[in-house]
Tab-separated table of C-alpha atoms and ligand atoms in Angstrom:
chain	number	residue	atom	x	y	z
S	352	MET	CA	-52.470	-12.143	187.793
S	353	ALA	CA	-48.739	-13.132	188.402
S	354	SER	CA	-49.886	-15.889	190.765
S	355	GLU	CA	-52.379	-17.291	188.484
S	356	LEU	CA	-49.615	-17.377	185.843
S	357	SER	CA	-47.443	-19.115	187.907
S	358	ASP	CA	-49.842	-21.567	189.106
S	359	THR	CA	-50.371	-22.644	185.446
S	360	LEU	CA	-46.831	-22.740	184.631
S	361	LYS	CA	-46.059	-25.114	187.505
S	362	SER	CA	-48.141	-27.855	185.864
S	363	LEU	CA	-47.177	-27.458	182.275
S	364	PRO	CA	-43.908	-27.547	180.231
S	365	SER	CA	-43.620	-23.813	179.777
S	366	HIS	CA	-41.106	-23.744	177.151
S	367	HIS	CA	-43.577	-25.185	174.847
S	368	PHE	CA	-45.783	-22.088	174.873
S	369	GLN	CA	-44.399	-19.156	173.133
S	370	ASP	CA	-45.759	-15.661	173.480
S	371	PHE	CA	-45.158	-14.455	169.631
S	372	TYR	CA	-46.520	-11.111	170.469
S	373	THR	CA	-43.792	-9.526	172.340
S	374	LEU	CA	-40.992	-10.809	170.214
S	375	LYS	CA	-39.025	-8.130	168.473
S	376	GLU	CA	-36.672	-10.600	166.777
S	377	LEU	CA	-36.776	-14.061	165.647
S	378	PRO	CA	-35.234	-16.386	168.138
S	379	GLU	CA	-32.690	-18.935	167.186
S	380	SER	CA	-34.849	-21.685	168.432
S	381	HIS	CA	-37.460	-20.479	165.799
S	382	ALA	CA	-35.025	-19.775	162.815
S	383	TRP	CA	-35.232	-22.332	160.109
S	384	LYS	CA	-32.335	-22.128	157.686
S	385	PRO	CA	-33.434	-21.751	154.253
S	386	VAL	CA	-30.359	-24.506	153.451
S	387	ASP	CA	-32.335	-25.674	150.301
S	388	ASP	CA	-35.076	-24.458	148.431
S	389	ASP	CA	-37.558	-26.576	149.740
S	390	LEU	CA	-37.165	-24.933	153.104
S	391	CYS	CA	-37.508	-21.345	151.604
S	392	PRO	CA	-40.923	-20.325	151.975
S	393	PHE	CA	-40.476	-17.661	149.283
S	394	GLY	CA	-38.370	-19.945	146.932
S	395	HIS	CA	-38.605	-19.011	142.963
S	396	HIS	CA	-41.348	-21.843	142.627
S	397	ASP	CA	-43.997	-19.324	143.415
S	398	MET	CA	-43.214	-17.859	139.898
S	399	VAL	CA	-44.740	-20.814	138.174
S	400	ALA	CA	-48.031	-19.880	136.830
S	401	GLU	CA	-49.494	-22.975	138.167
S	402	GLN	CA	-52.749	-22.419	140.157
S	403	VAL	CA	-54.671	-24.908	142.469
S	404	PRO	CA	-57.961	-25.763	140.759
S	405	VAL	CA	-60.950	-23.638	141.710
S	406	VAL	CA	-64.259	-25.463	141.615
S	407	ASP	CA	-67.717	-23.821	141.703
S	408	LEU	CA	-69.848	-26.383	143.584
S	409	SER	CA	-73.150	-24.816	141.450
S	410	ASP	CA	-71.497	-26.036	138.297
S	411	PRO	CA	-73.028	-29.198	136.733
S	412	THR	CA	-69.441	-30.306	135.637
S	413	ALA	CA	-68.095	-30.150	139.270
S	414	GLU	CA	-67.547	-33.766	139.725
S	415	ARG	CA	-65.268	-33.914	136.800
S	416	LEU	CA	-63.166	-31.020	137.986
S	417	ILE	CA	-62.827	-32.417	141.336
S	418	GLU	CA	-61.833	-35.953	140.348
S	419	HIS	CA	-59.252	-33.961	138.044
S	420	ALA	CA	-57.840	-31.965	140.960
S	421	CYS	CA	-57.765	-34.969	143.360
S	422	ARG	CA	-55.780	-37.089	140.972
S	423	THR	CA	-52.975	-34.360	139.928
S	424	TRP	CA	-53.038	-31.973	143.001
S	425	GLY	CA	-54.833	-33.623	146.022
S	426	VAL	CA	-56.196	-30.126	146.733
S	427	PHE	CA	-58.507	-27.573	145.320
S	428	GLN	CA	-60.680	-24.632	146.209
S	429	ILE	CA	-64.197	-24.343	146.317
S	430	ILE	CA	-66.785	-21.423	145.815
S	431	ASN	CA	-70.546	-21.413	145.869
S	432	HIS	CA	-70.383	-24.122	148.663
S	433	GLY	CA	-73.452	-22.892	150.632
S	434	ILE	CA	-71.713	-22.064	153.850
S	435	PRO	CA	-73.200	-18.512	154.833
S	436	THR	CA	-70.701	-15.894	154.794
S	437	ARG	CA	-71.877	-14.548	158.263
S	438	LEU	CA	-70.932	-17.905	159.586
S	439	LEU	CA	-67.427	-17.483	158.132
S	440	ASP	CA	-67.140	-14.124	159.628
S	441	ASP	CA	-68.254	-15.429	162.986
S	442	ILE	CA	-65.555	-18.003	162.851
S	443	GLU	CA	-62.912	-15.572	161.900
S	444	SER	CA	-64.090	-13.190	164.914
S	445	ALA	CA	-64.124	-16.265	167.399
S	446	CYS	CA	-60.518	-17.004	166.480
S	447	GLN	CA	-59.312	-13.339	166.642
S	448	ARG	CA	-61.025	-13.023	170.116
S	449	LEU	CA	-59.417	-16.410	171.418
S	450	PHE	CA	-55.883	-15.932	170.060
S	451	SER	CA	-55.657	-12.180	171.248
S	452	LEU	CA	-56.330	-13.035	174.860
S	453	PRO	CA	-53.207	-12.698	177.063
S	454	MET	CA	-50.946	-15.837	177.266
S	455	HIS	CA	-52.019	-16.575	180.964
S	456	ARG	CA	-55.525	-16.787	179.973
S	457	LYS	CA	-54.759	-18.800	176.941
S	458	LEU	CA	-52.723	-21.123	179.090
S	459	ARG	CA	-55.941	-21.999	181.009
S	460	ALA	CA	-56.812	-24.038	178.123
S	461	ALA	CA	-53.642	-25.345	177.467
S	462	ARG	CA	-53.357	-28.979	175.681
S	463	GLU	CA	-52.201	-31.461	178.466
S	464	PRO	CA	-48.723	-33.025	177.624
S	465	ASP	CA	-50.275	-36.238	176.356
S	466	GLY	CA	-53.643	-34.727	175.438
S	467	THR	CA	-55.057	-33.776	172.183
S	468	ALA	CA	-57.385	-30.865	172.703
S	469	GLY	CA	-57.010	-27.410	173.797
S	470	TYR	CA	-54.306	-24.720	173.285
S	471	GLY	CA	-50.799	-25.101	172.199
S	472	PRO	CA	-48.128	-25.668	169.439
S	473	ALA	CA	-49.077	-27.863	166.444
S	474	VAL	CA	-48.574	-31.467	167.383
S	475	ILE	CA	-46.419	-32.150	164.853
S	476	SER	CA	-43.683	-29.581	166.034
S	477	SER	CA	-41.835	-31.954	168.201
S	478	PHE	CA	-40.777	-33.940	164.797
S	479	PHE	CA	-38.701	-31.037	163.857
S	480	PRO	CA	-35.568	-29.290	165.239
S	481	LYS	CA	-36.708	-25.676	164.922
S	482	LYS	CA	-39.803	-24.304	166.577
S	483	LEU	CA	-42.984	-23.017	164.596
S	484	TRP	CA	-43.993	-19.541	164.023
S	485	SER	CA	-47.762	-20.394	165.149
S	486	GLU	CA	-50.237	-21.450	167.795
S	487	GLY	CA	-53.337	-23.587	167.492
S	488	PHE	CA	-56.639	-24.533	169.568
S	489	THR	CA	-57.868	-28.146	168.900
S	490	ILE	CA	-61.636	-28.867	169.269
S	491	PHE	CA	-62.730	-32.494	169.645
S	492	GLY	CA	-66.470	-32.880	170.390
S	493	SER	CA	-67.331	-29.863	172.731
S	494	PRO	CA	-65.197	-26.924	173.392
S	495	LEU	CA	-67.349	-25.931	176.598
S	496	GLU	CA	-64.839	-26.926	179.332
S	497	HIS	CA	-62.046	-25.003	177.543
S	498	ALA	CA	-64.360	-21.858	176.828
S	499	ARG	CA	-65.445	-21.769	180.397
S	500	GLN	CA	-61.564	-21.429	181.310
S	501	LEU	CA	-61.132	-18.868	178.660
S	502	TRP	CA	-64.260	-16.550	179.274
S	503	PRO	CA	-65.884	-17.717	182.573
S	504	ASN	CA	-68.574	-15.215	182.365
S	505	ASP	CA	-69.163	-15.198	178.242
S	506	TYR	CA	-68.291	-18.800	176.924
S	507	MET	CA	-71.514	-19.594	175.026
S	508	LYS	CA	-70.954	-17.213	172.239
S	509	PHE	CA	-67.590	-18.927	171.255
S	510	CYS	CA	-69.452	-22.455	171.959
S	511	ASP	CA	-72.253	-21.579	169.584
S	512	ILE	CA	-70.471	-20.365	166.804
S	513	ILE	CA	-68.019	-23.550	166.895
S	514	GLY	CA	-71.195	-25.787	167.393
S	515	GLU	CA	-72.745	-24.144	164.238
S	516	TYR	CA	-69.765	-24.373	162.001
S	517	LYS	CA	-69.116	-27.916	162.756
S	518	LYS	CA	-72.671	-28.674	161.808
S	519	GLU	CA	-72.238	-27.082	158.338
S	520	MET	CA	-68.838	-28.464	157.835
S	521	LYS	CA	-70.007	-31.877	158.548
S	522	GLN	CA	-72.562	-31.686	155.852
S	523	LEU	CA	-70.183	-30.037	153.448
S	524	ALA	CA	-67.563	-32.665	154.136
S	525	GLN	CA	-69.944	-35.715	153.565
S	526	LYS	CA	-71.226	-34.135	150.100
S	527	LEU	CA	-67.751	-33.679	149.139
S	528	THR	CA	-66.320	-37.075	149.988
S	529	TRP	CA	-69.156	-38.426	147.832
S	530	LEU	CA	-68.353	-35.986	144.984
S	531	MET	CA	-64.737	-37.147	145.490
S	532	LEU	CA	-65.465	-40.933	145.698
S	533	SER	CA	-68.291	-41.450	142.649
S	534	PRO	CA	-65.927	-40.659	139.934
S	535	LEU	CA	-63.862	-43.493	141.010
S	536	GLY	CA	-67.079	-45.726	141.024
S	537	ILE	CA	-67.197	-46.089	144.595
S	538	THR	CA	-70.882	-45.869	145.823
S	539	GLN	CA	-72.457	-46.238	149.332
S	540	GLU	CA	-72.680	-49.841	149.080
S	541	ASP	CA	-68.746	-50.041	148.853
S	542	VAL	CA	-68.035	-48.084	151.906
S	543	LYS	CA	-69.709	-50.516	154.748
S	544	TRP	CA	-68.720	-48.083	157.579
S	545	ALA	CA	-70.503	-44.951	155.886
S	546	GLY	CA	-73.810	-46.424	156.824
S	547	PRO	CA	-76.788	-47.299	154.850
S	548	GLU	CA	-77.667	-43.836	153.699
S	549	GLY	CA	-73.912	-42.723	153.189
S	550	GLU	CA	-74.213	-40.191	156.037
S	551	PHE	CA	-70.899	-41.140	157.496
S	552	GLU	CA	-72.708	-41.623	160.836
S	553	GLY	CA	-69.940	-41.843	163.635
S	554	ALA	CA	-67.359	-40.040	161.661
S	555	SER	CA	-64.550	-38.624	163.372
S	556	ALA	CA	-64.324	-34.766	163.242
S	557	ALA	CA	-62.042	-32.283	164.859
S	558	LEU	CA	-61.509	-28.651	164.491
S	559	GLN	CA	-58.373	-27.008	164.525
S	560	LEU	CA	-57.917	-23.182	164.805
S	561	ASN	CA	-54.464	-21.873	163.713
S	562	SER	CA	-53.029	-18.209	164.499
S	563	TYR	CA	-49.744	-17.205	162.694
S	564	PRO	CA	-48.939	-13.930	164.372
S	565	THR	CA	-46.844	-11.239	162.461
S	566	CYS	CA	-43.173	-12.336	162.362
S	567	PRO	CA	-40.127	-9.865	162.332
S	568	ASP	CA	-38.388	-12.282	160.145
S	569	PRO	CA	-40.765	-14.315	157.998
S	570	ASN	CA	-38.278	-15.435	155.428
S	571	ARG	CA	-36.512	-17.740	158.015
S	572	ALA	CA	-39.669	-18.806	160.020
S	573	MET	CA	-42.182	-21.563	159.588
S	574	GLY	CA	-45.745	-21.296	160.319
S	575	LEU	CA	-46.660	-25.034	160.113
S	576	ALA	CA	-44.068	-27.442	158.588
S	577	ALA	CA	-44.842	-29.628	155.574
S	578	HIS	CA	-47.210	-32.470	156.615
S	579	THR	CA	-50.277	-34.515	155.270
S	580	ASP	CA	-53.420	-34.546	157.082
S	581	SER	CA	-54.151	-38.036	158.610
S	582	THR	CA	-57.810	-37.390	157.516
S	583	LEU	CA	-60.400	-38.412	154.614
S	584	ILE	CA	-60.632	-34.730	153.830
S	585	THR	CA	-59.672	-31.221	155.253
S	586	ILE	CA	-61.727	-28.377	154.588
S	587	LEU	CA	-59.818	-25.123	155.465
S	588	PHE	CA	-60.762	-21.680	155.706
S	589	GLN	CA	-58.162	-18.838	155.476
S	590	ASN	CA	-58.910	-15.278	156.548
S	591	ASN	CA	-57.896	-13.974	153.053
S	592	ILE	CA	-54.057	-13.768	153.820
S	593	ALA	CA	-51.818	-16.011	151.827
S	594	GLY	CA	-49.802	-18.455	153.563
S	595	LEU	CA	-50.921	-22.050	152.781
S	596	GLN	CA	-48.695	-23.729	150.316
S	597	VAL	CA	-48.994	-27.211	148.549
S	598	LEU	CA	-46.385	-29.387	146.919
S	599	ARG	CA	-47.287	-29.955	143.620
S	600	GLU	CA	-44.960	-32.952	141.935
S	601	GLY	CA	-42.423	-31.497	139.434
S	602	PHE	CA	-43.450	-27.696	140.124
S	603	GLY	CA	-42.607	-27.256	143.706
S	604	TRP	CA	-44.501	-25.158	146.442
S	605	VAL	CA	-47.298	-23.483	145.107
S	606	THR	CA	-49.112	-20.816	147.208
S	607	VAL	CA	-53.242	-21.280	147.476
S	608	SER	CA	-54.382	-17.972	146.627
S	609	PRO	CA	-57.035	-16.836	149.262
S	610	ILE	CA	-60.423	-16.536	147.626
S	611	PRO	CA	-62.829	-14.407	149.654
S	612	ARG	CA	-65.285	-16.715	151.285
S	613	GLY	CA	-63.532	-19.745	149.578
S	614	LEU	CA	-62.834	-22.808	151.079
S	615	THR	CA	-59.843	-25.050	150.452
S	616	ILE	CA	-60.176	-28.954	150.388
S	617	ASN	CA	-57.410	-31.245	150.587
S	618	VAL	CA	-57.026	-34.967	150.407
S	619	GLY	CA	-55.653	-36.790	153.446
S	620	ASP	CA	-54.004	-40.120	154.093
S	621	MET	CA	-57.325	-42.080	154.822
S	622	LEU	CA	-58.522	-41.099	151.428
S	623	HIS	CA	-55.159	-41.840	149.894
S	624	ILE	CA	-55.548	-45.223	151.164
S	625	MET	CA	-59.288	-45.592	150.115
S	626	SER	CA	-58.364	-44.662	146.632
S	627	ASN	CA	-55.357	-47.082	146.643
S	628	GLY	CA	-53.186	-44.122	145.683
S	629	LEU	CA	-55.309	-42.702	143.056
S	630	TYR	CA	-55.999	-39.499	145.064
S	631	PRO	CA	-52.583	-38.720	146.658
S	632	SER	CA	-52.581	-37.006	150.135
S	633	VAL	CA	-51.255	-33.459	149.611
S	634	LEU	CA	-48.110	-32.414	151.457
S	635	HIS	CA	-48.641	-28.731	152.614
S	636	ARG	CA	-47.321	-26.096	154.868
S	637	ALA	CA	-47.963	-22.564	156.010
S	638	THR	CA	-45.707	-19.647	155.803
S	639	VAL	CA	-46.020	-16.244	157.822
S	640	ASN	CA	-45.877	-12.675	157.198
S	641	LEU	CA	-44.209	-9.335	158.469
S	642	THR	CA	-47.503	-7.424	158.770
S	643	ARG	CA	-50.746	-9.522	158.748
S	644	HIS	CA	-51.920	-11.611	161.468
S	645	ARG	CA	-53.120	-14.685	159.731
S	646	LEU	CA	-55.795	-17.195	160.844
S	647	SER	CA	-56.874	-20.422	159.485
S	648	VAL	CA	-59.653	-22.937	160.659
S	649	ALA	CA	-59.222	-26.608	159.520
S	650	TYR	CA	-62.071	-28.974	159.623
S	651	LEU	CA	-60.557	-32.700	159.756
S	652	PHE	CA	-63.003	-35.237	158.651
S	653	GLY	CA	-62.218	-38.741	159.334
S	654	PRO	CA	-63.636	-42.215	159.292
S	655	PRO	CA	-65.162	-43.412	162.753
S	656	TRP	CA	-62.497	-44.170	164.949
S	657	GLU	CA	-62.465	-47.963	164.810
S	658	ALA	CA	-63.394	-48.313	161.218
S	659	HIS	CA	-61.121	-50.533	159.052
S	660	VAL	CA	-60.165	-48.334	156.228
S	661	SER	CA	-58.701	-50.089	153.113
S	662	PRO	CA	-58.324	-49.734	149.297
S	663	ILE	CA	-62.016	-49.969	147.855
S	664	SER	CA	-62.647	-53.133	145.970
S	665	LYS	CA	-63.754	-51.171	143.068
S	666	VAL	CA	-60.328	-49.463	142.740
S	667	VAL	CA	-58.520	-52.831	143.017
S	668	ASP	CA	-57.984	-55.442	140.260
S	669	SER	CA	-55.092	-57.810	139.159
S	670	ASP	CA	-53.394	-55.088	137.374
S	671	HIS	CA	-54.026	-52.662	140.341
S	672	PRO	CA	-53.313	-54.631	143.513
S	673	PRO	CA	-53.956	-53.102	146.864
S	674	LEU	CA	-51.218	-50.900	148.023
S	675	TYR	CA	-52.233	-50.546	151.500
S	676	ARG	CA	-53.479	-52.982	154.255
S	677	ALA	CA	-56.591	-52.124	156.214
S	678	VAL	CA	-55.968	-49.835	159.074
S	679	THR	CA	-58.179	-47.982	161.524
S	680	LEU	CA	-57.876	-44.248	162.301
S	681	ARG	CA	-57.163	-44.925	165.946
S	682	GLU	CA	-54.117	-47.233	164.626
S	683	TYR	CA	-52.934	-44.710	162.023
S	684	ARG	CA	-53.019	-41.679	164.537
S	685	GLU	CA	-50.740	-43.890	166.811
S	686	MET	CA	-48.357	-44.469	163.857
S	687	ARG	CA	-48.233	-40.885	163.155
S	688	ALA	CA	-47.617	-39.852	166.745
S	689	GLU	CA	-44.528	-42.297	166.588
S	690	HIS	CA	-43.317	-42.118	163.189
S	691	PHE	CA	-44.864	-38.903	161.568
S	692	ASP	CA	-44.341	-38.939	157.747
S	693	LYS	CA	-43.350	-42.559	157.629
S	694	ALA	CA	-46.928	-43.703	158.723
S	695	LEU	CA	-48.246	-44.083	155.230
S	696	SER	CA	-45.284	-46.095	154.101
S	697	LEU	CA	-45.537	-48.307	157.008
S	698	VAL	CA	-49.240	-49.447	155.991
S	699	ARG	CA	-47.942	-49.961	152.475
S	700	LEU	CA	-47.970	-53.234	151.017
S	701	ARG	CA	-45.900	-53.077	148.041
S	702	ALA	CA	-44.202	-50.517	145.697
S	703	PRO	CA	-46.324	-49.044	143.062
S	704	ASN	CA	-46.150	-50.397	139.473
M	2239	J5X	C1	-57.715	-34.773	164.572
M	2239	J5X	C2	-56.529	-34.406	164.182
M	2239	J5X	C3	-55.502	-34.542	162.846
M	2239	J5X	C4	-54.027	-33.557	163.545
M	2239	J5X	C5	-54.236	-34.396	164.786
M	2239	J5X	C6	-55.442	-34.517	165.437
M	2239	J5X	C7	-55.545	-32.996	166.028
M	2239	J5X	C8	-54.817	-31.888	165.297
M	2239	J5X	C9	-54.608	-32.326	164.012
M	2239	J5X	C10	-53.605	-31.412	163.321
M	2239	J5X	C11	-53.997	-30.057	162.801
M	2239	J5X	C12	-52.401	-29.223	162.304
M	2239	J5X	C13	-51.932	-30.395	161.484
M	2239	J5X	C14	-51.622	-31.597	162.040
M	2239	J5X	C15	-50.835	-32.513	161.291
M	2239	J5X	C16	-51.388	-31.600	163.539
M	2239	J5X	O1	-50.013	-31.348	163.812
M	2239	J5X	O2	-52.246	-31.251	164.199
M	2239	J5X	C17	-52.992	-32.338	162.208
M	2239	J5X	C18	-53.031	-33.800	162.833
M	2239	J5X	C19	-53.212	-34.993	161.746
M	2239	J5X	O3	-53.745	-34.658	160.671
M	2239	J5X	O4	-52.761	-36.111	161.889
M	2240	AKG	O1	-53.129	-22.582	158.229
M	2240	AKG	C1	-52.911	-23.294	156.828
M	2240	AKG	O2	-53.058	-22.896	155.812
M	2240	AKG	C2	-52.893	-24.947	157.246
M	2240	AKG	C3	-53.275	-25.401	158.460
M	2240	AKG	C4	-53.165	-26.908	158.263
M	2240	AKG	O3	-52.560	-27.419	157.512
M	2240	AKG	C5	-53.995	-27.910	159.279
M	2240	AKG	O4	-54.597	-27.336	160.162
M	2240	AKG	O5	-53.866	-28.956	159.178
M	2241	FE2	FE1	-52.848	-29.722	157.413
């Protein structure tokens, strides 16, 4: 066991991998000073009786509610979405099974220093002076190779659940994307890269499993620092433990109360650009807590890697000139990797009217 661990560590920047489960107090490296209210996860803003909209997808007026939520919040929760409860339970167990593995085992599936898939800290962590109280596992395509490393004798269970979850999420993401675009008058003809049937063939998709272990000093720790997603939309499942907060302009940070079997949808930067800013991407973050291990699963749905994404002509006219230039997701991810939260303003053409 010991040699196995040292072999793994030799080839990895080991200081990036923190075993939270053995820490009895918060190390300085992870202590975020609540210098301003913005950084304090439990600031008084939570007292504001503002709630993220909840949309019942079986409700005929869902589309109008979604449009309103997207224009004002950039985030909403959905119920009656058709994802089987059994599958949500399965994905939660799969996360538990993965993150409860001993560190040396998880490190076998560690993300390479310049790679994107596998186990490790959130990729955004390098942009912050303090470390995050979380670990993640990122999946592009098939998790088979990593699963083999994690469970040499029993890797198919994990792969099957991931495969089924991605398939269900893809369908839901397609449906939701059109439900979000059509109130803006955007139809299938307007989005060339969505394909003739609007099926988003070639769409990019990733699954991000997040784990927020219990934390001895949650008020000074940050699970996932504030960010927007570089997606069209993200579908988030959380295991019934509060932690996700969204920034509502004029109100501050608002906690998204978990609804059993509900899913949270948020607008990412690609949809922000396509809608010419009518649907702003939402800044969000995750807090941690003292007694409960929080898990979340994000399905990151984006345009095809090489598709040119730009403000759709339907939402552009002489009074509303395009605010963003065309950009591919590949190009945008590169900009994010270098400039993080400045990326969106770097593709901006002019200030808003
Ligand atoms: C498909 C994606 C989207 C990524 C990068 C890549 C893989 C992991 C995704 C996340 C997931 C966690 C938040 C985020 C901000 C992060 O650090 O990693 C996301 C990032 C992005 O939205 O840009
Ligand atoms: O865990 C959460 O609630 C947020 C996760 C998230 O924002 C992400 O994975 O992009
Ligand atoms: Fe996110």
